[in-house]
Tab-separated table of C-alpha atoms in Angstrom:
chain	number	residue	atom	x	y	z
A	1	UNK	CA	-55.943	32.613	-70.440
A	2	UNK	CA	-52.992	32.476	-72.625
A	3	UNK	CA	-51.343	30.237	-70.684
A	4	UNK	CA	-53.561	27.704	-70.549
A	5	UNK	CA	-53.745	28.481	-74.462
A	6	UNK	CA	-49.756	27.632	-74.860
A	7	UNK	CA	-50.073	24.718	-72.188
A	8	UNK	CA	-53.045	22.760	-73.979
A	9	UNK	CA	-51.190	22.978	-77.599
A	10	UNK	CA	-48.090	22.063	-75.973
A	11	UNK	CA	-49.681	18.834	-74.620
A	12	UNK	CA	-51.609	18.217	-77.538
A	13	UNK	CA	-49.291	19.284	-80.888
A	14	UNK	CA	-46.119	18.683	-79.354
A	15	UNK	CA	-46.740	14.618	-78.671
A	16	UNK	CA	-43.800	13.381	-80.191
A	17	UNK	CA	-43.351	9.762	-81.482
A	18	UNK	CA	-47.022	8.869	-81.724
A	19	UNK	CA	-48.133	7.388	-85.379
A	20	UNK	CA	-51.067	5.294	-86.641
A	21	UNK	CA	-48.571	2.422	-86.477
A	22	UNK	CA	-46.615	3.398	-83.319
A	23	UNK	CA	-46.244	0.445	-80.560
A	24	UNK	CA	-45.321	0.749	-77.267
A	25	UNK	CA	-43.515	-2.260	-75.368
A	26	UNK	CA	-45.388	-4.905	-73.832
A	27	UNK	CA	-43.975	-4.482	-70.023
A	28	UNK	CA	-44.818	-1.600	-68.253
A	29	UNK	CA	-42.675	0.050	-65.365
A	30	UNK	CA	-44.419	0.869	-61.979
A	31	UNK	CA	-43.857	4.613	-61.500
A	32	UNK	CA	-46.157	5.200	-58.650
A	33	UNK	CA	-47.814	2.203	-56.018
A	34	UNK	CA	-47.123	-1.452	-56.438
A	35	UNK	CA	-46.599	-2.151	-52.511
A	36	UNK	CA	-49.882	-3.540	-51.967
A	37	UNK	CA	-52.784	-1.636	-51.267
A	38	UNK	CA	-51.893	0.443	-48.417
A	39	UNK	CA	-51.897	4.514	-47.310
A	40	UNK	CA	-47.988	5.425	-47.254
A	41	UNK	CA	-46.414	7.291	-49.379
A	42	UNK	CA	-45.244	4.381	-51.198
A	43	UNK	CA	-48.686	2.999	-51.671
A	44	UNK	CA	-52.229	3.504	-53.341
A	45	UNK	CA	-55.465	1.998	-53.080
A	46	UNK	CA	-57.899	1.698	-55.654
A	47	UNK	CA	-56.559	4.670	-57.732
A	48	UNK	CA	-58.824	6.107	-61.022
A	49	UNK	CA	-57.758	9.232	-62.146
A	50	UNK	CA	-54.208	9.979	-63.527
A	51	UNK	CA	-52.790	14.252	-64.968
A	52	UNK	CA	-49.338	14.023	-65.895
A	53	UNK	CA	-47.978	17.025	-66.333
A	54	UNK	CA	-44.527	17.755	-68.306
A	55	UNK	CA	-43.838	21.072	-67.502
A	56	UNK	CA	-42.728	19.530	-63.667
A	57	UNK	CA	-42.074	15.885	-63.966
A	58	UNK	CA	-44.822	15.064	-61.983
A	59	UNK	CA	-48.102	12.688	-62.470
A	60	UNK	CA	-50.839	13.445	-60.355
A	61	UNK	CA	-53.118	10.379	-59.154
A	62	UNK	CA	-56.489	10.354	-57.635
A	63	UNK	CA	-56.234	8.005	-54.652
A	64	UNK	CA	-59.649	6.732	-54.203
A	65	UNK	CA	-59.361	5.189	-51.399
A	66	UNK	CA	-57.588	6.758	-49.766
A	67	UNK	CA	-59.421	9.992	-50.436
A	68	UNK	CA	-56.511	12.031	-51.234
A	69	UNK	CA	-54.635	13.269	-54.217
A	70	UNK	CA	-50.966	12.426	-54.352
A	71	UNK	CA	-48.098	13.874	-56.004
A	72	UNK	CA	-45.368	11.499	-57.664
A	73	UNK	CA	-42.369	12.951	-59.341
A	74	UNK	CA	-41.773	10.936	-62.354
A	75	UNK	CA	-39.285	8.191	-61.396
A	76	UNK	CA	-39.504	8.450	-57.851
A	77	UNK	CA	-39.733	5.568	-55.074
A	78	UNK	CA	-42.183	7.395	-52.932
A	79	UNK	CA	-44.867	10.064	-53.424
A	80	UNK	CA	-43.638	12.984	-53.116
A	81	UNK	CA	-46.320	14.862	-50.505
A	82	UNK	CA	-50.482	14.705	-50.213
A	83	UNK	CA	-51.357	17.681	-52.486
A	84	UNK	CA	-55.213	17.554	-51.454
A	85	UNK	CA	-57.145	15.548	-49.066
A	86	UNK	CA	-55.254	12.888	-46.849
A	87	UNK	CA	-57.384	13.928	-43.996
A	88	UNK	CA	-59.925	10.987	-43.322
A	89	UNK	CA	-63.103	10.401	-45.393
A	90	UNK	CA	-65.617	13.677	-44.842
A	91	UNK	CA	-66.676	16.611	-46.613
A	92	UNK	CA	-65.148	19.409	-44.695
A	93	UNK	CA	-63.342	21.392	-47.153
A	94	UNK	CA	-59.749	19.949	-46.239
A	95	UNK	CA	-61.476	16.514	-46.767
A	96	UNK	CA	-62.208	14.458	-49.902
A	97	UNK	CA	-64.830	11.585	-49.971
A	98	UNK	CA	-63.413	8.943	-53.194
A	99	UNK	CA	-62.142	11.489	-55.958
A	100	UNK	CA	-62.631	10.084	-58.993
A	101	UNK	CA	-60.490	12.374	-61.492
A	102	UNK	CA	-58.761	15.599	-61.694
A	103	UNK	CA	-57.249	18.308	-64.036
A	104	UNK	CA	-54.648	20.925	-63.261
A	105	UNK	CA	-55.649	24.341	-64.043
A	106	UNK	CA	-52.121	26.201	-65.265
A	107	UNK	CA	-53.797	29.772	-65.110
A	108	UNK	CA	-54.518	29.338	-61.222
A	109	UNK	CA	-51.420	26.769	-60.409
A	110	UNK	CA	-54.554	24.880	-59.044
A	111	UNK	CA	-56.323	21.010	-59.282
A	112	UNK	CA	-59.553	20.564	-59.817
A	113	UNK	CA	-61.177	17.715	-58.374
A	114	UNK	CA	-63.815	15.875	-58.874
A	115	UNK	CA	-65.067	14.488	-55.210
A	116	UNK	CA	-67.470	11.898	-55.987
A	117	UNK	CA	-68.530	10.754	-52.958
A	118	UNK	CA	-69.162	14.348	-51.388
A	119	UNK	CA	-71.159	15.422	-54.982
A	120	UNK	CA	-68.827	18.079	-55.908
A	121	UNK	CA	-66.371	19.800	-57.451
A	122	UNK	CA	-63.649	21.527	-55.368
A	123	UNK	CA	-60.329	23.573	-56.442
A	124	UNK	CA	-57.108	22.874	-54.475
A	125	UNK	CA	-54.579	25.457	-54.806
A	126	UNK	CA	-51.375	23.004	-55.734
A	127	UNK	CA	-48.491	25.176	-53.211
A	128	UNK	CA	-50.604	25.586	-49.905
A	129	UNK	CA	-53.249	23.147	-48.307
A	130	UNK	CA	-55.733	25.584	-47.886
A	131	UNK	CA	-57.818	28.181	-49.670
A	132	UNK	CA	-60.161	25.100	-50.541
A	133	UNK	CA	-63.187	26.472	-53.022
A	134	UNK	CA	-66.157	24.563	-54.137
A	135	UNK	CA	-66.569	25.288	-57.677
A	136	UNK	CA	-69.734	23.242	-58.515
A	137	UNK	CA	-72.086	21.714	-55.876
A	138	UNK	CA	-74.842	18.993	-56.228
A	139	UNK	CA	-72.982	17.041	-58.951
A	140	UNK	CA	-72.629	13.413	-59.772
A	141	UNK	CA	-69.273	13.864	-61.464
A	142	UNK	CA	-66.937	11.021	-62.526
A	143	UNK	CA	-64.543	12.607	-65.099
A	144	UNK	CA	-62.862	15.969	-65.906
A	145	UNK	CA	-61.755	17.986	-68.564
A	146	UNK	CA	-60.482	21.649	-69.279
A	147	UNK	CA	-60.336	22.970	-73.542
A	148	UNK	CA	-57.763	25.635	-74.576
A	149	UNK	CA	-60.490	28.324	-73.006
A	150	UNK	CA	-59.907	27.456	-70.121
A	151	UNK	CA	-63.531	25.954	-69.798
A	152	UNK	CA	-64.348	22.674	-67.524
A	153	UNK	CA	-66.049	19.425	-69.023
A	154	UNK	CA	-67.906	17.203	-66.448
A	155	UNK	CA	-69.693	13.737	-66.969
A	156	UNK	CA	-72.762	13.340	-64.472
A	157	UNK	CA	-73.066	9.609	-64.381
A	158	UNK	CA	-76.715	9.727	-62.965
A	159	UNK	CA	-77.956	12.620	-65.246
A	160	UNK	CA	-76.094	10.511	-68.233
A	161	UNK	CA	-74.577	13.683	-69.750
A	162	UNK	CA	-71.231	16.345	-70.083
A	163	UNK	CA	-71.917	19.829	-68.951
A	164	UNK	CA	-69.262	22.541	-70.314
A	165	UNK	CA	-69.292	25.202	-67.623
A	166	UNK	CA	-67.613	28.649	-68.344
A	167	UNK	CA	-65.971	30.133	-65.139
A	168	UNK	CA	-68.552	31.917	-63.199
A	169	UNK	CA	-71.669	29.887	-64.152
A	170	UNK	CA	-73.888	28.066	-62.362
A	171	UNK	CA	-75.413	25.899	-64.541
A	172	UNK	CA	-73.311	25.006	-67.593
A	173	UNK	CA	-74.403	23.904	-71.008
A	174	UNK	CA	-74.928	20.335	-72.036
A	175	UNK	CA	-72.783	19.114	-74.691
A	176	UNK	CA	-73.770	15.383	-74.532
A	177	UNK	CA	-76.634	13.537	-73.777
A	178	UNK	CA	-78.721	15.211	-71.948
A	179	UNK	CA	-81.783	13.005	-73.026
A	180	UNK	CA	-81.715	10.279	-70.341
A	181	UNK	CA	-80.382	7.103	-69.527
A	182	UNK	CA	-80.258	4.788	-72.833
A	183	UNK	CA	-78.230	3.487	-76.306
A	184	UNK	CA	-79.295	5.899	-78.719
A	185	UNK	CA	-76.830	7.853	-80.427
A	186	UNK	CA	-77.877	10.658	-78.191
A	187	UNK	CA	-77.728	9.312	-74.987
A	188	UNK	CA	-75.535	8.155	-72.805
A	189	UNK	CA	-75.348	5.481	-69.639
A	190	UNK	CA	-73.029	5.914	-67.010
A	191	UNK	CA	-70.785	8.011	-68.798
A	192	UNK	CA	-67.361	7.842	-67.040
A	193	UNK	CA	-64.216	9.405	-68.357
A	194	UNK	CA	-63.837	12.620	-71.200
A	195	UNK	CA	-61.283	13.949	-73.508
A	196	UNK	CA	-61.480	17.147	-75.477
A	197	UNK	CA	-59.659	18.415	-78.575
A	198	UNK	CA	-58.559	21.181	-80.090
A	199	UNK	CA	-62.383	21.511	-82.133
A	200	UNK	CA	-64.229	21.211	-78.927
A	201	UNK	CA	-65.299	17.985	-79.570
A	202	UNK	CA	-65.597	15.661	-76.826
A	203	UNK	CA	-65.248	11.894	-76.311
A	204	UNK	CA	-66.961	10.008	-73.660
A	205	UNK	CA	-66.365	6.286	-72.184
A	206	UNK	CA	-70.046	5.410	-72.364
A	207	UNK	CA	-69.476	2.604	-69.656
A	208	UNK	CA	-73.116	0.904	-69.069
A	209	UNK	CA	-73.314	1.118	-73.371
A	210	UNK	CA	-69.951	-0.435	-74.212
A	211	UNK	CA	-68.616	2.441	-76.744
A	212	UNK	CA	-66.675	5.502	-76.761
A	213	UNK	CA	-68.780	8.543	-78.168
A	214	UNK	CA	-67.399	11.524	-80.214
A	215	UNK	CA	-69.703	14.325	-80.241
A	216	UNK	CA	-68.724	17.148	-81.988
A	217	UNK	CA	-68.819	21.156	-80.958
A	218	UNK	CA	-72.509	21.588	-80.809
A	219	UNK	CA	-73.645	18.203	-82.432
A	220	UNK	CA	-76.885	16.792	-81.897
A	221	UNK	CA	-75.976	13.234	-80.750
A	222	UNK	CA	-72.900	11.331	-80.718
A	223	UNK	CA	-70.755	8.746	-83.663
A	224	UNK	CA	-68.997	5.711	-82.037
A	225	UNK	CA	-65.559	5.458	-82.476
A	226	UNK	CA	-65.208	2.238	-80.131
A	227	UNK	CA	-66.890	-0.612	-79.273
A	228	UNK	CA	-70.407	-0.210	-79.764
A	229	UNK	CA	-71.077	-4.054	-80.454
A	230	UNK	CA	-71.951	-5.103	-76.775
A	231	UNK	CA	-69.685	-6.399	-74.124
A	232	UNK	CA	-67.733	-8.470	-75.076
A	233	UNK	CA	-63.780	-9.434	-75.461
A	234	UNK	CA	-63.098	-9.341	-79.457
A	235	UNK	CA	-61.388	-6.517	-81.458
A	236	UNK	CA	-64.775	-4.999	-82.138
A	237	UNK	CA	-65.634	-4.691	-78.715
A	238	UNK	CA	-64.877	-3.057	-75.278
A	239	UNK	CA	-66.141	-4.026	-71.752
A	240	UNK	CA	-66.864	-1.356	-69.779
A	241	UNK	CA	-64.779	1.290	-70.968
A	242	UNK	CA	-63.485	3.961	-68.784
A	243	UNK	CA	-60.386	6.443	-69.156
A	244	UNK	CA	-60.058	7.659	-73.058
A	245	UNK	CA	-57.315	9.644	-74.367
A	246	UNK	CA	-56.775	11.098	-78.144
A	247	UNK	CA	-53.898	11.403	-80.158
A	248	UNK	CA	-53.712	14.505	-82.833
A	249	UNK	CA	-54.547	12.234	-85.820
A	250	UNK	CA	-58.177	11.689	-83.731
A	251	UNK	CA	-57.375	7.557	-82.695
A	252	UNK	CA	-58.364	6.822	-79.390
A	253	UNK	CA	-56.804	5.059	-76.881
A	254	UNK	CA	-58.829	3.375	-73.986
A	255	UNK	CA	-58.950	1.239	-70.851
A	256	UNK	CA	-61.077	-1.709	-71.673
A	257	UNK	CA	-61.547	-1.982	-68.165
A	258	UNK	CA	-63.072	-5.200	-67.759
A	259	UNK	CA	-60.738	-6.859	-70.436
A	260	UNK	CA	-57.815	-5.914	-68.472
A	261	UNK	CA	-56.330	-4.448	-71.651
A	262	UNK	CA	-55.674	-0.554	-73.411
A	263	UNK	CA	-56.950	-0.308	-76.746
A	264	UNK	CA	-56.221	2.137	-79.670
A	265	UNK	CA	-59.270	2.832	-82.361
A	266	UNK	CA	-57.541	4.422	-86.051
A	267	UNK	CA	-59.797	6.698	-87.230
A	268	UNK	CA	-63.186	5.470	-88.605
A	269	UNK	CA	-61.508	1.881	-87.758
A	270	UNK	CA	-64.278	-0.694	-86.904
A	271	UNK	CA	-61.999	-2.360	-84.668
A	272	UNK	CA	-59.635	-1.767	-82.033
A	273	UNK	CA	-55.696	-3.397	-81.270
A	274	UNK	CA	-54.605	-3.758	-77.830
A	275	UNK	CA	-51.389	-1.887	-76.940
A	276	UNK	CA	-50.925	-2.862	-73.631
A	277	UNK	CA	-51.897	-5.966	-71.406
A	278	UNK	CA	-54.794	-8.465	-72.873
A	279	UNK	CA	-52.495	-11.331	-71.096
A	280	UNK	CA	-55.502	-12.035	-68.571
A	281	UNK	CA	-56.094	-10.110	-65.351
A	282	UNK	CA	-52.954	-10.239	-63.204
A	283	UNK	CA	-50.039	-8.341	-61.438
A	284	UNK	CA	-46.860	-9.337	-63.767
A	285	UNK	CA	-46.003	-6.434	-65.555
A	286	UNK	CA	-47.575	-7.365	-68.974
A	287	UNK	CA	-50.973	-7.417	-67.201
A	288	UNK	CA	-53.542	-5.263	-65.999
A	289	UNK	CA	-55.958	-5.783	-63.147
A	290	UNK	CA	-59.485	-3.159	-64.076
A	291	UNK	CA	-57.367	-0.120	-65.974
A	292	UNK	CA	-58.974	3.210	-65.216
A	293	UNK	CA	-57.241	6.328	-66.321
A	294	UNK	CA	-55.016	6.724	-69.031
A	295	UNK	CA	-52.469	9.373	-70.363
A	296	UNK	CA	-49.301	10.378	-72.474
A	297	UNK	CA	-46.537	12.364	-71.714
A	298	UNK	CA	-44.812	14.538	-74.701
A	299	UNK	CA	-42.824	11.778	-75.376
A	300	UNK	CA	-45.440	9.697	-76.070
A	301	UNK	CA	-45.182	6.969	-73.843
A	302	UNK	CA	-48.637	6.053	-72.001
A	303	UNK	CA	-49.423	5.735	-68.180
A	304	UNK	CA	-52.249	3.600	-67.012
A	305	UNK	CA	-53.692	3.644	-63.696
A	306	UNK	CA	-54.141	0.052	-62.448
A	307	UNK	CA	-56.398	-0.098	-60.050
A	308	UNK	CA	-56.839	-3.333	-58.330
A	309	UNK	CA	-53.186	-3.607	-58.574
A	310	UNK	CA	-52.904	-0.256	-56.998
A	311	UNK	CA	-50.275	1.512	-59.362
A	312	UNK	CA	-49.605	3.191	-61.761
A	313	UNK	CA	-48.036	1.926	-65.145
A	314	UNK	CA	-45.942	3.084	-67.217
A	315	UNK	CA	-45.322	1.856	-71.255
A	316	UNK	CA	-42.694	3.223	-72.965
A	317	UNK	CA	-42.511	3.916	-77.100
A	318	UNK	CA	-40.731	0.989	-78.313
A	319	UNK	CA	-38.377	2.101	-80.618
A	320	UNK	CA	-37.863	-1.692	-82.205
């Protein structure tokens, strides 16, 4: 448990070079894909999920598609080896069926997955290729998370709510929604992606309701703190939101998925700024073609999965 303690406040206090006016330059660098859609080692298709984890120099991706997860060291040509799946679409228990997202778990050197397409979640030890272990069952799960407990967040995007389950349980507690499908400030539709903080509280990309939600440790219902003003394509707005990240001063960064474009909310701010791509939907590499997940590493430069143009992206702090 203590490790997990130490590794969550290194990745959250330690983010260096990240300010309300920070900006990050305008052309990304493809650390991971960009050779067409494909099922090498060199390729991805239709990734979603991204864990980039410092302590290694690795990123972790979610390879929809293909139905694997894939190991990149950061920098590398190639992917470095299949750490789960890569074994056909099924749901035997060396099998994935379209993982959506994923979170490494330091305490158990393992990744938790969330298999979408099979309804569950399922550790993978990260070293061997078996020991498989379904950890929740019967689950409509799009996005993961894991607090400085050690505790697991899932969003159920037909139950249109985030479960916190405690190791060991089987049914988990609600921590928002919870009260159906709808646009009230304590409900959700389609949640997708989820971040938690340090206070517990935990944001959701309400996708089919345009908005990030904050809901607080034991709150009620949720506060918007982006979009929230329909779909649409101005400052105020985001289209379909999906993977949402937080710096420690509480703005939040997310793919505006169907605006082709990352966006970072200030704090109470009633309006967003794009940091990367909002140059229409396209493969240069100022562009973005439906971003999905979204991350820092401890230097503070951002990675962006890009789906459709099957790679990963990677914007560096520009020091200028």
């Amino acid at each position: 448990m203590q490790k997990i303690l130490l590794f969550f406040l290194e990745n959250l206090f330690s983010l260096k070079n990240v300010q309300d006016n920070t900006k990050w330059k305008q052309f990304g660098l493809t650390v991971a894909g960009g050779n067409r859609e494909g099922n090498q080692l060199n390729q991805l298709a239709s990734p979603l999920g991204i864990y980039v984890n410092d302590n290694n120099q690795t990123i972790y991706i979610s390879d929809y598609d293909n139905h694997r997860i894939v190991q990149w060291e950061i920098g590398a040509q190639t992917g470095q080896f299949v750490v789960a799946g890569g074994n056909g679409k099924g749901n035997r228990m060396d099998q994935l069926n379209n993982p959506t997202d994923l979170v490494f778990d330091q305490k158990n050197d393992s990744l938790i997955i969330c298999d979408q397409g099979n309804r569950r979640i399922v550790r993978w030890p990260r070293r061997k290729r078996t020991n498989q272990q379904m950890i929740i069952s019967n689950i409509d799960c799009w996005g993961l998370a894991m607090d400085n407990n050690g505790d697991l967040y899932v969003s159920d995007y037909v139950k249109n709510e985030v479960r916190r389950w405690k190791e060991g349980e089987t049914k988990g507690t609600i921590v928002a929604g919870g009260h159906g499908k709808g646009k009230n400030f304590n409900q959700l539709n389609t949640p997708r992606y989820i971040f938690v903080d340090e206070d517990y509280s935990v944001y959701v990309s309400d996708n089919e309701n345009h908005r990030v939600m904050k809901w607080m440790k034991d709150a009620r219902e949720g506060i918007v703190v982006a979009g929230g003003q329909g779909p649409g394509k101005s400052l105020r707005q985001v289209y379909h939101p999906n993977g949402v990240t937080v710096d420690p001063s509480g703005n939040v960064y997310v793919a505006d998925l169907a605006n082709h474009r990352i966006m970072r909310w200030l704090k109470d701010a009633k309006e967003g700024s794009i940091i990367a791509g909002g140059n229409g939907k396209g493969q240069k590499l100022n562009q973005l073609n439906y971003p999905m997940g979204v991350s820092f590493n401890l230097e503070g430069n951002f990675y962006v999965v890009d789906q459709r143009n099957h790679r990963v992206q990677k914007f560096d702090v520009d020091f200028n």
